[in-house]
Short mmCIF file of C-alpha atoms in Angstrom, two decimals:
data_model
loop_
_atom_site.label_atom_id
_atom_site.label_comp_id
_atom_site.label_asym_id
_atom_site.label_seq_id
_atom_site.Cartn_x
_atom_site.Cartn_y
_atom_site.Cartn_z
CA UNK A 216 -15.07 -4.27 -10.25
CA UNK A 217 -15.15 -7.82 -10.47
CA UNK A 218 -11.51 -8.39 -10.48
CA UNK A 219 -9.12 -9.63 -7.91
CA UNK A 220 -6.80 -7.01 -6.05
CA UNK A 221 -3.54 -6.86 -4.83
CA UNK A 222 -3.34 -5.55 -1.27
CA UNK A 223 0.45 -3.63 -0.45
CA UNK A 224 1.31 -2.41 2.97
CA UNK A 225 3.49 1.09 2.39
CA UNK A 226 6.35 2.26 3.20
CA UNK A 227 7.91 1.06 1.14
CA UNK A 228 6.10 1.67 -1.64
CA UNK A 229 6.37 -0.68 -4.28
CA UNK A 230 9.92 -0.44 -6.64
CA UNK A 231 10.27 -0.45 -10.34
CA UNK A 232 12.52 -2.96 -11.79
CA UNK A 233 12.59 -3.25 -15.17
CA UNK A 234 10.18 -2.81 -18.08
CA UNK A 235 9.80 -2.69 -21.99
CA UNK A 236 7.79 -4.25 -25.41
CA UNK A 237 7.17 -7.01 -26.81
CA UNK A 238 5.21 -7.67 -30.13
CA UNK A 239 3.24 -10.82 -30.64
CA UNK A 240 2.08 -12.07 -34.43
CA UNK A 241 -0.78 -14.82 -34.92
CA UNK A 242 0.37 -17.91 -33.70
CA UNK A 243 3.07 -16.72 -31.31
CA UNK A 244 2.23 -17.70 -27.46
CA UNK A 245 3.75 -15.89 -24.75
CA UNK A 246 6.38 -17.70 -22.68
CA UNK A 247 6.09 -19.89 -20.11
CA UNK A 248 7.70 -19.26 -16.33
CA UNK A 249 7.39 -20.16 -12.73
CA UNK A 250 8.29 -17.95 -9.77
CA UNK A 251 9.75 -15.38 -11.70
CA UNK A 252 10.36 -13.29 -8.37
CA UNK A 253 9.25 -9.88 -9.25
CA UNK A 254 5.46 -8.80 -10.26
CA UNK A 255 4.75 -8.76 -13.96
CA UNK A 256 2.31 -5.67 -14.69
CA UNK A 257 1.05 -6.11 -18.72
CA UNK A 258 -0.58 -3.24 -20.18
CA UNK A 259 -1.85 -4.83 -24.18
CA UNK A 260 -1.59 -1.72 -26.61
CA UNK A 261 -2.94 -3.68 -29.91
CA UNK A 262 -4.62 -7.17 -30.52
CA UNK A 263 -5.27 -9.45 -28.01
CA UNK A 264 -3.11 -11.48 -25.37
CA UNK A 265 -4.22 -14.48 -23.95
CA UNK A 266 -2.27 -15.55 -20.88
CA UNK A 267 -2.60 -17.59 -17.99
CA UNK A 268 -1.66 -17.45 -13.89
CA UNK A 269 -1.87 -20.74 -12.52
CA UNK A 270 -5.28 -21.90 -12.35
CA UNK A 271 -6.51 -18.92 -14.54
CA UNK A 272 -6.42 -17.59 -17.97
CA UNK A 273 -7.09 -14.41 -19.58
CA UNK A 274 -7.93 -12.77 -22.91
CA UNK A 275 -6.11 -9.26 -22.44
CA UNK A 276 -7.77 -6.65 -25.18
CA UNK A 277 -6.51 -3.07 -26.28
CA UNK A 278 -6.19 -0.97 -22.95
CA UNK A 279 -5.92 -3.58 -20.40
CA UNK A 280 -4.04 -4.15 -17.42
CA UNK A 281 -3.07 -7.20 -15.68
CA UNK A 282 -0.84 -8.02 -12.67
CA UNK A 283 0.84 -11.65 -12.87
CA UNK A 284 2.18 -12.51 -9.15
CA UNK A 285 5.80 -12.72 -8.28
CA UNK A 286 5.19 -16.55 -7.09
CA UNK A 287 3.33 -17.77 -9.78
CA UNK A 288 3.32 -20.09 -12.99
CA UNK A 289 2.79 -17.47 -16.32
CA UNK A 290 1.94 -18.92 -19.23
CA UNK A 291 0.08 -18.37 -22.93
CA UNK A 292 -3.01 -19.73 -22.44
CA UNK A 293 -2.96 -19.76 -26.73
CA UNK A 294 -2.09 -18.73 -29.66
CA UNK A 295 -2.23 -14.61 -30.56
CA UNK A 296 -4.72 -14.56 -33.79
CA UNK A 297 -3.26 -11.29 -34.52
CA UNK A 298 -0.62 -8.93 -34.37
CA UNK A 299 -0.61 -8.16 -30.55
CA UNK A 300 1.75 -5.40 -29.07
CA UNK A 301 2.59 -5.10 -24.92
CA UNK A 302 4.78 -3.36 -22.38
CA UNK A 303 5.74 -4.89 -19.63
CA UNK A 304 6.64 -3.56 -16.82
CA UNK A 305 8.54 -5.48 -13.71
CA UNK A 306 8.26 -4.66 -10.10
CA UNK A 307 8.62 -5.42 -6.34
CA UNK A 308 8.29 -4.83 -2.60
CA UNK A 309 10.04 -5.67 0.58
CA UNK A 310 6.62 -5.41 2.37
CA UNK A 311 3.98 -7.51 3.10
CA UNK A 312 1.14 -8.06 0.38
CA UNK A 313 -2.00 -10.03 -0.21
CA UNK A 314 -3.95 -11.17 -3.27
CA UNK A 315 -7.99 -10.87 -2.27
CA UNK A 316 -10.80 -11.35 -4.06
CA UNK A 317 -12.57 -8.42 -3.14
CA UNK A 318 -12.00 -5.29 -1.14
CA UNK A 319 -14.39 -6.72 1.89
CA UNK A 320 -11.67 -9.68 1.70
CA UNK A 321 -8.40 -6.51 1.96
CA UNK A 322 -10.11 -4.67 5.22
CA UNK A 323 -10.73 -7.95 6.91
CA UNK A 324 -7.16 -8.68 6.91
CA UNK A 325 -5.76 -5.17 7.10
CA UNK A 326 -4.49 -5.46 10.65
CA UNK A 327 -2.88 -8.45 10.44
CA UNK A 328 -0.95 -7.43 7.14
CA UNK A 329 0.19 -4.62 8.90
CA UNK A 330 1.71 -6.57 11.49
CA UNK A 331 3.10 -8.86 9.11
CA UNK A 332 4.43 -5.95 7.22
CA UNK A 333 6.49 -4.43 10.52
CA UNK A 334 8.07 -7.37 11.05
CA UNK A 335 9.48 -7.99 7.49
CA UNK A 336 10.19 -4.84 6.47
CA UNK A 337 12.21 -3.77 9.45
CA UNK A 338 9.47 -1.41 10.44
CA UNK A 339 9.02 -0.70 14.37
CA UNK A 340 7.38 2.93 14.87
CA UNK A 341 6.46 3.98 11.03
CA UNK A 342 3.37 4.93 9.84
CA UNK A 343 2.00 2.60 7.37
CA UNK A 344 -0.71 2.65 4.53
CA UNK A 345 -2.15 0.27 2.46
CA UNK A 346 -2.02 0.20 -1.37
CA UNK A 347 -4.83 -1.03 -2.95
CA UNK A 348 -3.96 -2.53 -6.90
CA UNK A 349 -6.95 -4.28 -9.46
CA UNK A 350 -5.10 -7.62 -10.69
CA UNK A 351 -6.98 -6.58 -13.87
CA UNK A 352 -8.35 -3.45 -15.27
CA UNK A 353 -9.28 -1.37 -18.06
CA UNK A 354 -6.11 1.69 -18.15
CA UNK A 355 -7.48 5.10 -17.68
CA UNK A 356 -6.66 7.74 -19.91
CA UNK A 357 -4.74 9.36 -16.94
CA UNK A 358 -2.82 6.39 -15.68
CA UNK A 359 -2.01 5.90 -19.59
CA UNK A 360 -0.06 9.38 -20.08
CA UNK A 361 1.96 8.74 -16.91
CA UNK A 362 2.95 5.28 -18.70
CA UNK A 363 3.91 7.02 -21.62
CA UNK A 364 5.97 9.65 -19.99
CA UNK A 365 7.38 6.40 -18.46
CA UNK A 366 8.62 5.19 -21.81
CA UNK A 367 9.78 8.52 -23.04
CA UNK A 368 12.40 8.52 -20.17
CA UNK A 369 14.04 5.64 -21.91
CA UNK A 370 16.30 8.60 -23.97
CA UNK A 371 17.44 9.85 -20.74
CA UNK A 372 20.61 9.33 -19.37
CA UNK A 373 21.06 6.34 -16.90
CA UNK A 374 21.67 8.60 -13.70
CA UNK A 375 18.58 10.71 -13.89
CA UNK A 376 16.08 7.44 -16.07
CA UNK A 377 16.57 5.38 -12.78
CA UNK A 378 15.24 8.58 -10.36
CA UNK A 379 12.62 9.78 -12.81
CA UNK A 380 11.38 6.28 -13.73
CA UNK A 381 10.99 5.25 -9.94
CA UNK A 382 8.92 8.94 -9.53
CA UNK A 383 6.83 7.62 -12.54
CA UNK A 384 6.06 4.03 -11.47
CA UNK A 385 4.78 5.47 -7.82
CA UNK A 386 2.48 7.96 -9.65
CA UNK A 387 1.55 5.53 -11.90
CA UNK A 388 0.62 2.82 -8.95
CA UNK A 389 -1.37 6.00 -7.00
CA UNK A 390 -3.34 5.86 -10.23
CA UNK A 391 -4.15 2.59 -10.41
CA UNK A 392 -5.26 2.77 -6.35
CA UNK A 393 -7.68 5.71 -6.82
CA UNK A 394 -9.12 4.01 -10.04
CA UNK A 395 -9.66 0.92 -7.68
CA UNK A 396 -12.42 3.42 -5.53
CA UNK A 397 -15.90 3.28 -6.27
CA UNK A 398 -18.05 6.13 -6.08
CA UNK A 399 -19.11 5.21 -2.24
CA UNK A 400 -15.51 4.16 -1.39
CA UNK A 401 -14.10 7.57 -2.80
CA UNK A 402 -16.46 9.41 -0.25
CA UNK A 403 -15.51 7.13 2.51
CA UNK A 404 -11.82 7.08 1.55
CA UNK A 405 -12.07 10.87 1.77
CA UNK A 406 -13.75 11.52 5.04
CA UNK A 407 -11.10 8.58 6.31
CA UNK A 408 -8.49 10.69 5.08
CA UNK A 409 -9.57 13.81 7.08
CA UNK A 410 -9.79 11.96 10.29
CA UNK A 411 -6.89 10.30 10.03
CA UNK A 412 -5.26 13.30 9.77
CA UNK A 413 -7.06 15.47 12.11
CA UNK A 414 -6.07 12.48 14.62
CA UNK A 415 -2.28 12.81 13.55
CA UNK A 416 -2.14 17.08 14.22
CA UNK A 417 -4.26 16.55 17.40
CA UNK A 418 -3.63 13.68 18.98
CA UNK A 419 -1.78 14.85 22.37
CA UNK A 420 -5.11 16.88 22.94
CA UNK A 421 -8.45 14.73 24.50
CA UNK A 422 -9.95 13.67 21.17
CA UNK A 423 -13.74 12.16 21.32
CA UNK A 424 -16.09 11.35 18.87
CA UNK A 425 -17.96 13.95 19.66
CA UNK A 426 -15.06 16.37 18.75
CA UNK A 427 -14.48 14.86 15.51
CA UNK A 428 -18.57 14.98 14.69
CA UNK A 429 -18.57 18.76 15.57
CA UNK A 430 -15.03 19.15 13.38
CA UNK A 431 -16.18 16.95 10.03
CA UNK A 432 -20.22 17.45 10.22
CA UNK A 433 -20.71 13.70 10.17
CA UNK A 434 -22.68 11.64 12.89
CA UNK A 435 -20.09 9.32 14.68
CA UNK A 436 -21.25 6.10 13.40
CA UNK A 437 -20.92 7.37 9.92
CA UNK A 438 -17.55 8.09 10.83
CA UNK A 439 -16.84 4.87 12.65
CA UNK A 440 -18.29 3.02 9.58
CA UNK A 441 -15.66 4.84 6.83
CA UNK A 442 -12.67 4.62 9.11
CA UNK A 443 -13.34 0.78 9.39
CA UNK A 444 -13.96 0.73 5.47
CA UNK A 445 -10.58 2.44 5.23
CA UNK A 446 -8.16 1.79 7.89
CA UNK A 447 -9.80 -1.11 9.59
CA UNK A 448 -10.22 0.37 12.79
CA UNK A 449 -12.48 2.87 14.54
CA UNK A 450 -11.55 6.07 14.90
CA UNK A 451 -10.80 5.64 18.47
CA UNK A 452 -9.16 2.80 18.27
CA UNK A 453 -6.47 4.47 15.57
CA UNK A 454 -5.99 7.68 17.72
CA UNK A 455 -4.67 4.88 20.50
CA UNK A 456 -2.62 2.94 17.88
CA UNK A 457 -1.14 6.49 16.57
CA UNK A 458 -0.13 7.56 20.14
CA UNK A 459 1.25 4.17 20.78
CA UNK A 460 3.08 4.44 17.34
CA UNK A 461 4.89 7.90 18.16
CA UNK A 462 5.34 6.57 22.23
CA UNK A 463 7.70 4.23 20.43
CA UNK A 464 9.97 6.92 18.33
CA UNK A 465 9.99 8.27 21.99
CA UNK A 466 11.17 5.57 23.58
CA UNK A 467 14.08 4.97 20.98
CA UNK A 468 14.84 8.33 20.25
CA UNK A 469 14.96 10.44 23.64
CA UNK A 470 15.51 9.16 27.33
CA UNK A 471 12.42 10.75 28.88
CA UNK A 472 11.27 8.30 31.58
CA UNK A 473 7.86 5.99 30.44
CA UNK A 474 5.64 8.73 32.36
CA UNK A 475 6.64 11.15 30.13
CA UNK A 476 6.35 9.95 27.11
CA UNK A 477 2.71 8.76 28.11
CA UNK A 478 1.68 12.23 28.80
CA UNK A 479 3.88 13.10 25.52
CA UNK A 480 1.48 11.19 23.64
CA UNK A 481 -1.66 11.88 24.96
CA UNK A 482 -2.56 9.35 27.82
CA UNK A 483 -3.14 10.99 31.07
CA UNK A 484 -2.41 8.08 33.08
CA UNK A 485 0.97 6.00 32.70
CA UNK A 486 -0.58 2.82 33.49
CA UNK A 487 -3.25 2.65 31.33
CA UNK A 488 -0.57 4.01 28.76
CA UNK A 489 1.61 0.79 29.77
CA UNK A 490 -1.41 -1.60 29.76
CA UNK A 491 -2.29 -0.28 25.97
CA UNK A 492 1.36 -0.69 25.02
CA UNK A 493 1.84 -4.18 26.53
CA UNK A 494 -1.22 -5.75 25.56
CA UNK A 495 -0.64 -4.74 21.53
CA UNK A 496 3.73 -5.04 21.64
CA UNK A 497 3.50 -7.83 23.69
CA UNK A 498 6.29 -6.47 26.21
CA UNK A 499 6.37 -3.34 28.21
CA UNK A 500 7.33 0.09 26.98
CA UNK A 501 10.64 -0.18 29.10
CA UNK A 502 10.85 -3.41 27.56
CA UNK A 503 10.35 -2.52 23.95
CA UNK A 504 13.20 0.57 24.86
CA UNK A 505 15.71 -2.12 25.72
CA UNK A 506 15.23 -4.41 23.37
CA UNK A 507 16.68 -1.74 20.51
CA UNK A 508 19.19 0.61 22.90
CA UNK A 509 21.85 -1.36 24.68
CA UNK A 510 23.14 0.85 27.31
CA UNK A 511 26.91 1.66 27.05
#
């Protein structure tokens, strides 16, 4: 897919805000804005839209999709030449995101988004995923009923449309990420899947890549090679990151000492556990501990 995507770091996942139509005859132009603060997702039902982001303009057809940026200047690029109809739909995050230009361009800078992300959204010891979103797309059939139960909600009352329409939006978003996969992607997403989560129910045991090529049937580089494609990292290297991920719920949610919690987690000797933590946290595992409890 030659389009742009929109790279989200999750939890949290990204919030609905607002949404609803708008009907354009020949000659109208949409409106112009600048740093509107929330994402602008368009979906064109009828006619054509043209509209512009900055630097770049489209010509939205029937079925379409397109993501204008939070930070950016929106604008009709022309006139309508016919009766055009849209929904809108507005949305945000209080994680971190990206705009590449290709999915290469996402996994390069996975790991440092995630950082990013941990830091601004308050996020110490979570698990995090990313979100992978086209800028523009043609809708599926699929992602189109969700939007249309979406709209349908709109005769509910306020109390339950606000819960139901935030449950829509997500499923509607998971849509637009699995779209996103190409046929080689989807099988690499999926074996990425099952050894990320093989990692997550086995990880206090002595995992090697030989265990996880006589669990999954692949040959370790193939699995190396999908896990990078996916989560940036070898599998290896994300069974360490996962242990040192729940050695910090450890260390702020029991008072085991720091031996412990590295045998806990999977590391059989405390100070390579301490040498792993320090070298990615930048402080020690006592340190990290004190720096969120204050001892009464």
């Amino acid at each position: 897919m030659n389009s742009p995507i929109l790279h989200f770091i999750s939890p949290p996942i990204p919030y609905f805000v607002d949404c609803g139509h708008a009907t354009y005859t020949a000659g109208d132009v949409h409106i112009n804005r600048n740093c509107i603060g929330v994402f602008d997702l368009i979906v064109v039902l009828k006619g054509i839209l043209p509209i512009g982001e900055d630097d770049t303009t489209w010509e939205l057809r029937e079925g379409e999709i397109l993501i204008l940026r939070p930070d950016g200047y929106h604008y009709g690029s022309a006139p309508c030449t016919g009766d055009t109809k849209i929904i809108w739909i507005h949305f945000q995050t209080f994680g971190s995101w990206k705009e590449c230009l290709s999915m290469d361009e996402c996994l390069d800078n996975q790991a440092e988004l995630i950082e990013s992300h941990k830091q601004k959204a308050y996020l110490n010891h979570a698990d995090v995923c990313s979100i992978f979103i086209p800028k523009t797309m043609k809708i599926t059939g699929k992602a189109m009923e969700v939007l249309d139960m979406f709209f349908e909600q709109e005769h509910e009352p306020q109390s339950m449309r606000n819960w139901k329409r935030q449950a829509s939006f997500q499923l509607f978003l998971q849509h637009l990420d699995r779209d996103l996969a190409s046929p080689s992607d989807a099988t690499a997403i999926q074996l990425a899947e099952k050894i990320e989560l093989f990692i997550r129910h086995n990880y206090t045991s002595g995992i090697t890549n030989s265990m996880l090529q006589k669990e999954l049937n692949y040959h370790p580089n193939y699995l190396a090679k999908s896990m990078l494609k996916v989560y940036g990292m070898t599998p290896m290297a994300y069974l360490q990151n996962y242990r040192l991920e729940q050695s910090k719920r450890l260390l702020l949610q029991t008072s085991w000492s720091v031996a412990r919690i590295a045998e806990e987690v999977g590391f059989h000797h405390v100070s390579h556990y301490s040498s792993c933590f320090s070298k990615k946290e930048g402080l020690s595992p006592s340190g990290f501990r004190r720096k969120f409890i204050r001892e009464r």
